[in-house]
Coordinates of C-alpha atoms and ligand atoms in Angstrom, one line a residue:
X263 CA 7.2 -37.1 59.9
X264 CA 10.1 -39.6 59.0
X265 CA 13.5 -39.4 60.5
X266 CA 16.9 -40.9 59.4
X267 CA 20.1 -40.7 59.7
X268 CA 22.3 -41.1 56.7
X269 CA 26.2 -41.4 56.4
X270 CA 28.2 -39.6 54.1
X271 CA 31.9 -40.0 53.6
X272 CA 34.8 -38.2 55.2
X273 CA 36.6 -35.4 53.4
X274 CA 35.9 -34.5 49.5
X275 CA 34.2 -37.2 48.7
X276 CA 31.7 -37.0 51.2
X277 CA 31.0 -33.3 50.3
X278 CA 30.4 -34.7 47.0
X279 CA 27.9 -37.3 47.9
X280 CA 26.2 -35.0 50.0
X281 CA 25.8 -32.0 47.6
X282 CA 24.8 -34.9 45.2
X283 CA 21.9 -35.9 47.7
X284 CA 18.2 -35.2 46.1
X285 CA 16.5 -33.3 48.9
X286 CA 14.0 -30.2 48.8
X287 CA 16.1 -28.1 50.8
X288 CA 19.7 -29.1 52.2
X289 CA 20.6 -27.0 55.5
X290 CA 24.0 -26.3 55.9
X291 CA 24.1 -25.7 60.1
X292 CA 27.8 -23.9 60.7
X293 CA 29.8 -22.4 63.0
X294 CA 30.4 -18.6 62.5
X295 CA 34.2 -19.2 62.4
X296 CA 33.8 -20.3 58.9
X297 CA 32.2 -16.6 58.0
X298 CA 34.9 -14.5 60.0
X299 CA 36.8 -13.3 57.5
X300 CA 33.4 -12.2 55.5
X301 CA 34.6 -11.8 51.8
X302 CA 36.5 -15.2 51.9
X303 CA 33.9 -17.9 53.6
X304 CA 35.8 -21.0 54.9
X305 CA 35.6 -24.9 54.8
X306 CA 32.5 -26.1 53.2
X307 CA 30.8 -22.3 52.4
X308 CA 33.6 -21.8 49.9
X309 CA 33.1 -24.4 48.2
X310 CA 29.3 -24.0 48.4
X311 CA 29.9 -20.3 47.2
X312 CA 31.9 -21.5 44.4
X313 CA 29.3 -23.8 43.0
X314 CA 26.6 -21.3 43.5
X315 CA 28.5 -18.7 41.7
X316 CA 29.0 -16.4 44.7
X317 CA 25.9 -16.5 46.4
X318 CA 27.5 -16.9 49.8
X319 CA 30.0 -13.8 49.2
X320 CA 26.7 -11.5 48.0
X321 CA 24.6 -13.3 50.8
X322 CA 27.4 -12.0 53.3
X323 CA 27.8 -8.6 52.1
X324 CA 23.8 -7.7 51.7
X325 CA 24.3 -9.0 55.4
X326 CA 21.6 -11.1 54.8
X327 CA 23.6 -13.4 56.7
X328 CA 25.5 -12.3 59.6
X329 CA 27.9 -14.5 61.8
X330 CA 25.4 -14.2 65.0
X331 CA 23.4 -17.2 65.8
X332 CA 20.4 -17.7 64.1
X333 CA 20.9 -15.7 60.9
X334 CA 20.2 -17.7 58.0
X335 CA 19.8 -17.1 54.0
X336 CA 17.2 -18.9 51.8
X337 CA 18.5 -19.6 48.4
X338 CA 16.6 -21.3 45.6
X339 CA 18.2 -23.4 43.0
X340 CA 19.0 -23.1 39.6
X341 CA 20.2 -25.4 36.7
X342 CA 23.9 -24.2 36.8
X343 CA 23.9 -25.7 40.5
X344 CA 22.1 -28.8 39.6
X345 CA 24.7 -29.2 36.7
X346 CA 27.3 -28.9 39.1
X347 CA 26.3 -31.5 40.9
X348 CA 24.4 -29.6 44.0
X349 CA 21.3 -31.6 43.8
X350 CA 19.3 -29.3 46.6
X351 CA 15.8 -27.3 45.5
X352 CA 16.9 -25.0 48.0
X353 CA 19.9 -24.3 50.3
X354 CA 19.6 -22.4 53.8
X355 CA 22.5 -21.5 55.5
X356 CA 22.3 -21.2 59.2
X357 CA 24.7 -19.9 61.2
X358 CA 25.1 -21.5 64.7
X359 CA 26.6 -18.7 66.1
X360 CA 30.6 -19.3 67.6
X361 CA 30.7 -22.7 69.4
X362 CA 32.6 -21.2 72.3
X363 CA 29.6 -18.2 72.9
X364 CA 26.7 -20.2 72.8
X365 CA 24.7 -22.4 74.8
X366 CA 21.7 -24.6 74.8
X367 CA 19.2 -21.7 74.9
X368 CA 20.8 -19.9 72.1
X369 CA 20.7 -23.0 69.8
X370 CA 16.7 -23.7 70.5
X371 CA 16.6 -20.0 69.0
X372 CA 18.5 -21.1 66.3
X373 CA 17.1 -24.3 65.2
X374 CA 13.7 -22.8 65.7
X375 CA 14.2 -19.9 63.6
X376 CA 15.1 -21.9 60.7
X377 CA 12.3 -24.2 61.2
X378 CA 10.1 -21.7 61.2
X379 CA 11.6 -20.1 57.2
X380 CA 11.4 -24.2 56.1
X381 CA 7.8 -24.1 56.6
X382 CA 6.9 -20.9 55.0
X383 CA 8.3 -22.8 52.1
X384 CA 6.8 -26.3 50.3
X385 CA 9.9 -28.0 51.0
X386 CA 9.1 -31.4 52.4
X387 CA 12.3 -33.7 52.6
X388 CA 15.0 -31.2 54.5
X389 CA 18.3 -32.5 54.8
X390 CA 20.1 -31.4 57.9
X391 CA 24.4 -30.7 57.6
X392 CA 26.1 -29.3 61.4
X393 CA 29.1 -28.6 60.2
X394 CA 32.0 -29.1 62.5
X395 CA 29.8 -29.4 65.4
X396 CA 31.6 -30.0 69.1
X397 CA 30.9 -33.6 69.8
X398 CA 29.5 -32.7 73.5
X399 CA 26.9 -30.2 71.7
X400 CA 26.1 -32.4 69.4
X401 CA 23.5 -34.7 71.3
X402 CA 21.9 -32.1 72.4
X403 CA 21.2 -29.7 69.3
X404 CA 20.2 -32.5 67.5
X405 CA 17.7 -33.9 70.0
X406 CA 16.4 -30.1 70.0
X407 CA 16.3 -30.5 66.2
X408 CA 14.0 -33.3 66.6
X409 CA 11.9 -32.3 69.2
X410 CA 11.7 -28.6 67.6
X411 CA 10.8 -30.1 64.2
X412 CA 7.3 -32.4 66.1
X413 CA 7.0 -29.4 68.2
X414 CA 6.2 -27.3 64.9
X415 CA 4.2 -29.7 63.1
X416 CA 2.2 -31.0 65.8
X417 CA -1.9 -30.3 65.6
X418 CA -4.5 -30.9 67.9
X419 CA -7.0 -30.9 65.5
X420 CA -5.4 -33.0 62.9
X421 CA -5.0 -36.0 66.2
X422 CA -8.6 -36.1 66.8
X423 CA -10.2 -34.8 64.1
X424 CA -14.0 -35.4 65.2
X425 CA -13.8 -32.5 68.1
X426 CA -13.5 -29.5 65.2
X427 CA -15.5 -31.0 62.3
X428 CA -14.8 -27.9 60.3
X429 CA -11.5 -27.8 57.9
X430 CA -8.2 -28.6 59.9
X431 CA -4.9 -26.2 59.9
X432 CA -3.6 -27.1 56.8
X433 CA -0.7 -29.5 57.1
X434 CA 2.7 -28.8 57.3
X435 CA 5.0 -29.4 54.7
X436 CA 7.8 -31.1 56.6
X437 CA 7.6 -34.6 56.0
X438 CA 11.2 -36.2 56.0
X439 CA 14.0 -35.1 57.3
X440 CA 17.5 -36.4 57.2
X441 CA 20.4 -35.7 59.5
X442 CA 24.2 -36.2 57.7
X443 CA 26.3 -37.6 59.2
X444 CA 30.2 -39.5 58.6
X445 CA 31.3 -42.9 60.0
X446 CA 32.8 -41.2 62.7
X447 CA 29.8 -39.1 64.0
X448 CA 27.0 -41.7 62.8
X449 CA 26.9 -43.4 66.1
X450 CA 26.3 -40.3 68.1
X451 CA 24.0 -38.8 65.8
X452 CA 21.5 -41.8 65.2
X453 CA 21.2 -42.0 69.1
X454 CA 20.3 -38.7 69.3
X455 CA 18.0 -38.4 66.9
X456 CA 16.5 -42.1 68.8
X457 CA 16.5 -40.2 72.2
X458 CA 14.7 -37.1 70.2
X459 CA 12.3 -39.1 68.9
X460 CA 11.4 -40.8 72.1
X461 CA 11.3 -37.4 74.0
X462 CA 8.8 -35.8 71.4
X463 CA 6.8 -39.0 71.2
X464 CA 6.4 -38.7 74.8
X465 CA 5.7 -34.7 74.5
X466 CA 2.8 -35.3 72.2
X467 CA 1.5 -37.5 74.7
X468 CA 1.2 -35.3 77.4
X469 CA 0.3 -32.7 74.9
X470 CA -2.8 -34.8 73.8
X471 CA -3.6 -35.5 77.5
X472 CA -3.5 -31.9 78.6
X473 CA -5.4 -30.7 75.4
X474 CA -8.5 -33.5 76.0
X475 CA -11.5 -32.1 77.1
X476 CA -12.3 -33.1 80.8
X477 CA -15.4 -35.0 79.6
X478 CA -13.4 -36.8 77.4
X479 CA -9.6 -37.3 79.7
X480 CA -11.1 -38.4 83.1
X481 CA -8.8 -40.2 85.7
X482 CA -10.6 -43.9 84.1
X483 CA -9.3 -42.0 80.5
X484 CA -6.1 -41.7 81.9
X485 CA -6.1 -45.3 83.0
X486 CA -7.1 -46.5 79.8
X487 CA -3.5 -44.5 78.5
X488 CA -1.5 -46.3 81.0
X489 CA -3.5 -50.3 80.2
X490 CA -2.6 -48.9 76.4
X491 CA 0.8 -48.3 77.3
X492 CA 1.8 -50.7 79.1
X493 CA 0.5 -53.1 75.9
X494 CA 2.5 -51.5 73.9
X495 CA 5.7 -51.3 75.4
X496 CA 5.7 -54.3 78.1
X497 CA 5.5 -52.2 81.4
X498 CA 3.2 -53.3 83.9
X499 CA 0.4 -51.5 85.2
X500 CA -1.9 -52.2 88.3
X501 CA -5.4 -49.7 88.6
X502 CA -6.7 -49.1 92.0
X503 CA -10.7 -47.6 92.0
X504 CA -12.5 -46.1 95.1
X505 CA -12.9 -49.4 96.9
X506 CA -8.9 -50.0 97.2
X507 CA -8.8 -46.3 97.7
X508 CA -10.9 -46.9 100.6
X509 CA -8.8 -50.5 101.9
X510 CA -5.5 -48.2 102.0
X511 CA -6.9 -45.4 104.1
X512 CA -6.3 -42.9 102.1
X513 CA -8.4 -40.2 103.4
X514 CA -7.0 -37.4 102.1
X515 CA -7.4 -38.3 98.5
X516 CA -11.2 -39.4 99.2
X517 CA -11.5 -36.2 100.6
X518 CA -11.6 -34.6 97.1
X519 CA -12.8 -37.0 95.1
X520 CA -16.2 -37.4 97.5
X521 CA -17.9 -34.6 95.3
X522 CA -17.5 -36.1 92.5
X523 CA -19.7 -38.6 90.2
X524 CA -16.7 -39.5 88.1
X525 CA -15.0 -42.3 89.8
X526 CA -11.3 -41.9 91.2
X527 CA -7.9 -44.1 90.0
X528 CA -5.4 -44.5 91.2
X529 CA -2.7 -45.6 88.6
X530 CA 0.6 -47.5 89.0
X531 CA 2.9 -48.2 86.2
X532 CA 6.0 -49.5 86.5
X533 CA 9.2 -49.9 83.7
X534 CA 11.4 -52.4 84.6
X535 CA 15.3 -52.0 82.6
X536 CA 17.2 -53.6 85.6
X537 CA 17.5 -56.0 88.4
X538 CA 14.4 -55.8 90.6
X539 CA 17.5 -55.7 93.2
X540 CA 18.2 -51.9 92.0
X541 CA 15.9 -49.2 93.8
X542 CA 13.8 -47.8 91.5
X543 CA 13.0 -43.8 90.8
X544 CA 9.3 -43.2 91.3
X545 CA 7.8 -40.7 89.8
X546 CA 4.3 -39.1 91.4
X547 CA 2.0 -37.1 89.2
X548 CA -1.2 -35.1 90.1
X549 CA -4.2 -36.2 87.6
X550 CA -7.0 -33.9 88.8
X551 CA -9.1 -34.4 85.7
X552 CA -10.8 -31.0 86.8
X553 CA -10.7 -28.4 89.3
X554 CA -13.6 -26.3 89.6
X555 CA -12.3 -25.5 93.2
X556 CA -15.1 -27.6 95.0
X557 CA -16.8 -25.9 97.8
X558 CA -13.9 -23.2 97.5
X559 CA -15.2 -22.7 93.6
X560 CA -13.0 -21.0 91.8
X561 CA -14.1 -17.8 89.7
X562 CA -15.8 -19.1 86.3
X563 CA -13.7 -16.7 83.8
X564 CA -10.6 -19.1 82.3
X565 CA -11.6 -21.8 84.7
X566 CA -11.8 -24.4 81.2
X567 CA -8.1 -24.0 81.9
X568 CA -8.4 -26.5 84.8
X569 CA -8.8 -28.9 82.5
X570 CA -4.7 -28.9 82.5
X571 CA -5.0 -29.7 86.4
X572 CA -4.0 -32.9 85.3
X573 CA -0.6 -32.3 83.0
X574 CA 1.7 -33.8 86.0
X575 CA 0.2 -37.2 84.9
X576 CA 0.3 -36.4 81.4
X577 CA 4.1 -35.9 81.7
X578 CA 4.6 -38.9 83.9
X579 CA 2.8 -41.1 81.1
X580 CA 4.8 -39.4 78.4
X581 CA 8.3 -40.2 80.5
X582 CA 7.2 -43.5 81.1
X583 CA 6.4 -43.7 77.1
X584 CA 9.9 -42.1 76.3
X585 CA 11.6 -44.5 78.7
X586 CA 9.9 -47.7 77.8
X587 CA 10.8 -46.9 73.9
X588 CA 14.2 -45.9 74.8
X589 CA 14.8 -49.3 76.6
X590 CA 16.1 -47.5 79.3
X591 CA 18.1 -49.9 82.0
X592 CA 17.1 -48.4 84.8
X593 CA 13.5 -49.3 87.2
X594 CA 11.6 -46.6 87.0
X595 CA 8.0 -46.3 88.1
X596 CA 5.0 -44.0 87.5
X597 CA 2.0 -43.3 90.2
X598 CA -0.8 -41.4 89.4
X599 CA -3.8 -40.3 91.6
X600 CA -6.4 -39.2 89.3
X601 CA -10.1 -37.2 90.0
X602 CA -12.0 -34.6 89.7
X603 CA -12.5 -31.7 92.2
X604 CA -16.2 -31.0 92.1
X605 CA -18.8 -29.0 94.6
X606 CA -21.5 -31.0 95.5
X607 CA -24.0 -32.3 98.2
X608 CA -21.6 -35.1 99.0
X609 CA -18.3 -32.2 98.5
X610 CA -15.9 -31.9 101.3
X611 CA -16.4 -28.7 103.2
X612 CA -14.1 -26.0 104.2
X613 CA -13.3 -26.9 108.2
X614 CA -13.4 -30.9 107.5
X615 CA -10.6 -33.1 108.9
X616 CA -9.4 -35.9 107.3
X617 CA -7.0 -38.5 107.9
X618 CA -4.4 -39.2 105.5
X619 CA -3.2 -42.6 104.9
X620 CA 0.5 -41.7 107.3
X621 CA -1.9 -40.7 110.0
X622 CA -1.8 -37.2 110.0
X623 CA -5.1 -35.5 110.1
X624 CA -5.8 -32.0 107.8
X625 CA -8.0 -29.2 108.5
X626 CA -9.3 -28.6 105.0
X627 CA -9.3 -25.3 105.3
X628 CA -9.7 -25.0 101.1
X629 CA -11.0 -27.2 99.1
X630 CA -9.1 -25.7 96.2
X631 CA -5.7 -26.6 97.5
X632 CA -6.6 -30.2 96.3
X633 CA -3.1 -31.1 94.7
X634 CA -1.5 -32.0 97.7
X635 CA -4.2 -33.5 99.3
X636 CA -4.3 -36.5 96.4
X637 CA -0.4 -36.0 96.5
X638 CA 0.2 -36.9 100.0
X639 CA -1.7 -40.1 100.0
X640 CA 0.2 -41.0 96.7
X641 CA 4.0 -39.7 98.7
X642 CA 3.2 -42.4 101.6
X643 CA 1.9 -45.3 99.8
X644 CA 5.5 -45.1 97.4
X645 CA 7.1 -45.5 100.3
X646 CA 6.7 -49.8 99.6
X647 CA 8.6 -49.3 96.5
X648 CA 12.3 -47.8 98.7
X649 CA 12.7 -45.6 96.2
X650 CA 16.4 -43.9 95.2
X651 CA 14.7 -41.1 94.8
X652 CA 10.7 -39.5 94.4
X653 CA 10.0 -36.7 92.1
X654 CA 6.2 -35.3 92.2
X655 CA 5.1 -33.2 89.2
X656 CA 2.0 -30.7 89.8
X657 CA 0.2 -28.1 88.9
X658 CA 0.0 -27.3 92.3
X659 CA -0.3 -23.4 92.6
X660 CA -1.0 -20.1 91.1
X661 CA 1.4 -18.5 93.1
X662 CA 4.4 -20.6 91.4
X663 CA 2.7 -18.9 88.3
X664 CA 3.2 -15.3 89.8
X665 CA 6.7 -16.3 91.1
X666 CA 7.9 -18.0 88.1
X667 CA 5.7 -17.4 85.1
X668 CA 6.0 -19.3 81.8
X669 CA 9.8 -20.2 81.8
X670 CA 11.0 -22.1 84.7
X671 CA 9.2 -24.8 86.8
X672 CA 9.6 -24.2 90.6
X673 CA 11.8 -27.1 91.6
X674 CA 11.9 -28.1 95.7
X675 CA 13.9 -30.4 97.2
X676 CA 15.7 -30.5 100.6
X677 CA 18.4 -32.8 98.5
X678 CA 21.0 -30.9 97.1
X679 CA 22.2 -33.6 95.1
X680 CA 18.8 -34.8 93.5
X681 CA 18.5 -30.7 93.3
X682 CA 21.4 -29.7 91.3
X683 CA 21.0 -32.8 89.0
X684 CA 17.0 -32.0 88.0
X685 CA 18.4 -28.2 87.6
X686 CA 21.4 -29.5 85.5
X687 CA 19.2 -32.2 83.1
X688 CA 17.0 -29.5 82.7
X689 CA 19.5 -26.8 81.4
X690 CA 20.5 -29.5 79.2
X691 CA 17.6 -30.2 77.6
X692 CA 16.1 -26.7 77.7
X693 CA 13.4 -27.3 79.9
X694 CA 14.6 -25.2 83.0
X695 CA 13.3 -25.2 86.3
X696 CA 14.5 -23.0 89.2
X697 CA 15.1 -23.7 93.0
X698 CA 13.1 -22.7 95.3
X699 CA 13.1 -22.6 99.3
X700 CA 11.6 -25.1 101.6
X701 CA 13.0 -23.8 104.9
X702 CA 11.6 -25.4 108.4
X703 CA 10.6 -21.6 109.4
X704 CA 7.7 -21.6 106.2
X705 CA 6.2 -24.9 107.9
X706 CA 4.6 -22.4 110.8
X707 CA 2.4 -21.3 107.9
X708 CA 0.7 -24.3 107.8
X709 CA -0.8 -24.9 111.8
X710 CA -4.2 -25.7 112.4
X711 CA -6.0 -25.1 116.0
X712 CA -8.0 -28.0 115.1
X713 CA -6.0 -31.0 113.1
X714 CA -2.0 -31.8 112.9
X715 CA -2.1 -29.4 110.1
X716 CA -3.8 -27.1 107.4
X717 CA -4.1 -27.6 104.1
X718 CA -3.4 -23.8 103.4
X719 CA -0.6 -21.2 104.4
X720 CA -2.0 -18.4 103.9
X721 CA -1.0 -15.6 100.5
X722 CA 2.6 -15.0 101.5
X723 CA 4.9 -18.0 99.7
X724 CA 1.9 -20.1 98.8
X725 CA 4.3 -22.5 96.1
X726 CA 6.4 -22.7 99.3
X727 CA 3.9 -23.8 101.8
X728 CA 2.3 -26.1 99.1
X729 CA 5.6 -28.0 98.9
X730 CA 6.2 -27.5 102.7
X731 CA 2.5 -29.4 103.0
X732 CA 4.3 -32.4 100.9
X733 CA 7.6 -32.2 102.7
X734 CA 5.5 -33.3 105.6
X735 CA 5.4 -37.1 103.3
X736 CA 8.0 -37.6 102.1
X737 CA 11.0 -37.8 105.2
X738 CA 11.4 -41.5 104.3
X739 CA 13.1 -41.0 100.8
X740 CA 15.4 -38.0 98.4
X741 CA 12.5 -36.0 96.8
X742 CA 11.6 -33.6 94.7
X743 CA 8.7 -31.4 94.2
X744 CA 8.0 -29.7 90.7
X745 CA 5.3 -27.2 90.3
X746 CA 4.4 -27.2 86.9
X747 CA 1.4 -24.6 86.8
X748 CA 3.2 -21.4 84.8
X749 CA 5.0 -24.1 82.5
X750 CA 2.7 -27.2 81.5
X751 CA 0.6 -24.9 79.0
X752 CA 0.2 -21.5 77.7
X753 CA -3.1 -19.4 77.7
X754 CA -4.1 -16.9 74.9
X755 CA -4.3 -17.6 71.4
X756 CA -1.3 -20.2 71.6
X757 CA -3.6 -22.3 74.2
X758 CA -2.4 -25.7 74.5
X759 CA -0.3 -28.5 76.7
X760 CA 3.3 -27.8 75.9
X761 CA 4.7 -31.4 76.6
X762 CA 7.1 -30.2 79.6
X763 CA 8.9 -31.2 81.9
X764 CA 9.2 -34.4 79.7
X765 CA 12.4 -33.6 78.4
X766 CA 13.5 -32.8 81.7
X767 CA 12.6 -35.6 83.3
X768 CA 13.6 -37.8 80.3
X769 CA 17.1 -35.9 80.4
X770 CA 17.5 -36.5 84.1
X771 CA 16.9 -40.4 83.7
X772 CA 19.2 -40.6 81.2
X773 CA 21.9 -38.7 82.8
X774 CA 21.8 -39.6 85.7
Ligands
BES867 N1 -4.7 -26.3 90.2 C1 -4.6 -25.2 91.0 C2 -3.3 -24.4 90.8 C3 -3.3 -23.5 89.5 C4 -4.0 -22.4 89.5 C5 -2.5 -23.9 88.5 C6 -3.9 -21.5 88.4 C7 -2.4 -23.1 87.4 C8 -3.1 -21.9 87.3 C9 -4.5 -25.6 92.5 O1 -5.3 -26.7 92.7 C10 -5.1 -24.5 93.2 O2 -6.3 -24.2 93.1 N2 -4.3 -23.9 94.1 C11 -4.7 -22.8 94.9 C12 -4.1 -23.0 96.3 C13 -4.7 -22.0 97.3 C14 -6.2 -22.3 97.5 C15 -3.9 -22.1 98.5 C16 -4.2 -21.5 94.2 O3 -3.1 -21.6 93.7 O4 -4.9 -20.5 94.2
MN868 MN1 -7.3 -26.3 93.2
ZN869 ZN1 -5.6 -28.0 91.2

């Protein structure tokens, strides 16, 4: 899918030029001001209404379209509009709702639910008009446009075409879209269609990386992405196997790969937009390739699912993607410890104790609650980098699932500051995450008769013990913990990697 940007002059003239613009369907986006007085629609839908012969009066008074946000009318064109100089196939008008009433969730409804009539129709080349749109919103509706737009035409099947050698989904029609804009708003909008663009590029990235088969997307798989990448988009990257592994101690992390044939990584890429004086943000994500559980196997109905046990990675290789084509001046650097959790002759047991590369010794009391144990190693070794800040993405625990579900990601972080920024970046971008507690008192969950600490709590709070377990790493720098489990994919019918908390974390970089 092609995107561009194209200006159109102020005032008359640039009405003019744009109803003159050849498109499939032109999309008049507008705010339900100019509808308010119903029989007498304002600004450009008056004049739209006069060249269409009142289609925007009737359109109003069959209420098929209303002033609330995300009702929209399809029209088709005729020759009296193309005489008049309306060049469209097809018009839809799509009303925004009132600028004052709604906010960044209301317009993903919006934009989605117009997307979804353009692609019941053959329309291929969409031009895209906001009308009047509130400068602040408007880098944010039209990175949603973006995103919304991939989001809809992306397939699985049509990426790697020799897992499903049977006919693919047929293919959208969506091929070009254009966003209007005028000489004063041109600026804005081509950025934000540029930071779109990068976020969805980095989506279908993780997307891809959740939706590969294990046998295919193993930790030397995910490597490979991050050698790939950093080709592509000058970052550096530096792979660690077992035997480095081994030199840094990291016993916790060796812990679960021991079961395992597949051989562990352990990935560092780094993205460097500023003086190597500037601390960078480090971002830690869990790339357990599989989890059958180990030892602690894990019932075998839905357990293919566990193939998304690795989606914190993906999303830290689809930021690092998003930044690194964004040319973002800031240092910003990904870690990824990557294996599989297998039972085995040579598989930890439950009762083991390990010693983790800061010293501390676990009671692996599970060996299911794997996440944190590859995690922890990963949280000490960043310390080298004195990071401003560490964020660890994982789909660390069913129980975030059962807290949380499918909307928000359970965000920890004893840092109110990093805190309230993740939580805003997120609202922003409409990838939401929700605090959680981390309090001292949850840490008593966690004591072992045996070791310095167990790697389970116990049922009650288990997202909160999970990310108490981390805490335990991470007292030399600001972090944050986001569990990613209810959010990185969806189950059912609609199964597949959804791409977040890219835009999240994309959002938060840039912002902040
Ligand atoms: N990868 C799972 C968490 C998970 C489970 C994510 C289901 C999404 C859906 C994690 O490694 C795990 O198995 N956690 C255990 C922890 C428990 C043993 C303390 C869990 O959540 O059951
Ligand atoms: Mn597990
Ligand atoms: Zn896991």
């Amino acid at each position: 899918m092609e995107f561009v940007s194209k200006v159109f002059p102020e005032g008359q003239k640039g009405q003019q030029a744009l109803f003159a613009h050849v498109s499939d369907c032109l999309v008049i986006a507008f705010d339900a001001q100019l509808i308010k007085n119903s029989k007498k629609p304002a600004g450009i839908l008056a004049e739209i209404d006069r060249i269409t012969q009142g289609s925007v009066v009737r359109a109003l008074q069959a209420k098929d379209l209303e002033a609330k946000a995300g009702s929209h009318a399809l029209i088709l064109g005729n020759d009296s509009w193309l005489a008049q100089g309306l060049k469209a196939q097809r018009l839809l008008l799509l009303s925004m709702g009132l600028a004052k009433e709604v906010k960044n969730e209301g317009h993903v409804k919006t934009l989605s639910a117009a997307i979804k009539t353009l692609a019941q129709t053959s329309a291929k080349q969409i031009t895209w008009h906001f009308d009047q749109l509130p400068a602040k919103d408007a880098l944010f509706k039209i990175r949603q446009l973006v995103q919304l737009s991939r989001e809809h035409t992306y397939r699985f099947g049509a990426r790697y075409p020799k897992l499903k050698t049977k006919a693919q989904d047929a293919q959208l029609g969506m091929t070009h879209l254009v966003l209007a804009s005028s000489s004063k708003t041109q600026k804005a909008y081509a950025q934000a269609m540029k930071e779109g663009l990068a976020i969805a590029n980095g989506m279908d990235l993780t997307k891809d990386l959740g939706n590969l088969p294990p046998n295919i997307c193993t930790p030397t798989y995910l490597a490979q992405t991050a050698k790939q990448l950093a080709k592509d988009f000058a970052l550096k990257v530096e792979v660690l196997g077992r035997k480095e592994i081994e030199a840094l101690k990291m016993g916790a992390f060796l812990a679960v790969t021991q079961g395992s044939v597949t051989p562990p990584q352990f990935i560092v890429i780094r993205h460097q937009g500023a003086s190597s004086k500037e601390a960078p943000v480090v971002l830690v994500g869990k790339g357990i390739t599989f989890d059958t559980g180990g030892i602690s196997l894990k019932p075998g109905e839905g357990m293919d699912e566990m193939k998304y046990d690795m989606c914190g990675a993906a999303s830290v290789l689809g930021t690092m993607r998003a930044i690194a084509e964004l040319k973002l001046k800031r240092n910003v650097i990904g870690v990824i410890p990557t294996c599989e959790n297998m039972p085995s002759g040579h598989a930890t047991r439950p009762g083991d104790i390990v010693t983790s590369m800061s010293g501390q010794t676990i009671e692996i009391l599970n060996t299911d609650a794997e996440g944190r144990l590859i995690l922890c190693d990963a949280l000490t070794y960043v310390e080298r980098f004195k990071p401003a800040a560490v964020i660890d993405i994982a789909t660390l625990t069913g129980a975030c699932v059962i807290a949380l579900g499918a909307v928000h990601s359970g965000l920890f972080s004893r840092d109110d500051d990093l805190a309230e920024n993740l939580l805003s970046a997120g609202r922003q971008a409409q990838d939401t995450a929700w605090r959680m507690p981390l309090d001292a008192a949850y840490q008593e969950q966690l004591k072992s008769n045996f070791a310095d600490m167990a790697n389970i709590g116990g049922r009650p709070a288990g997202s909160v013990t999970a990310a108490c377990f981390l805490a335990r790493y991470t007292e030399a720098y600001p972090w944050a913990h986001l569990d990613i489990a209810g959010t990185a994919w969806k189950s059912g019918a609609a199964k597949g990697a959804t791409g977040r908390p890219v835009p999240l974390l994309v959002n938060y970089l840039l912002a902040h």
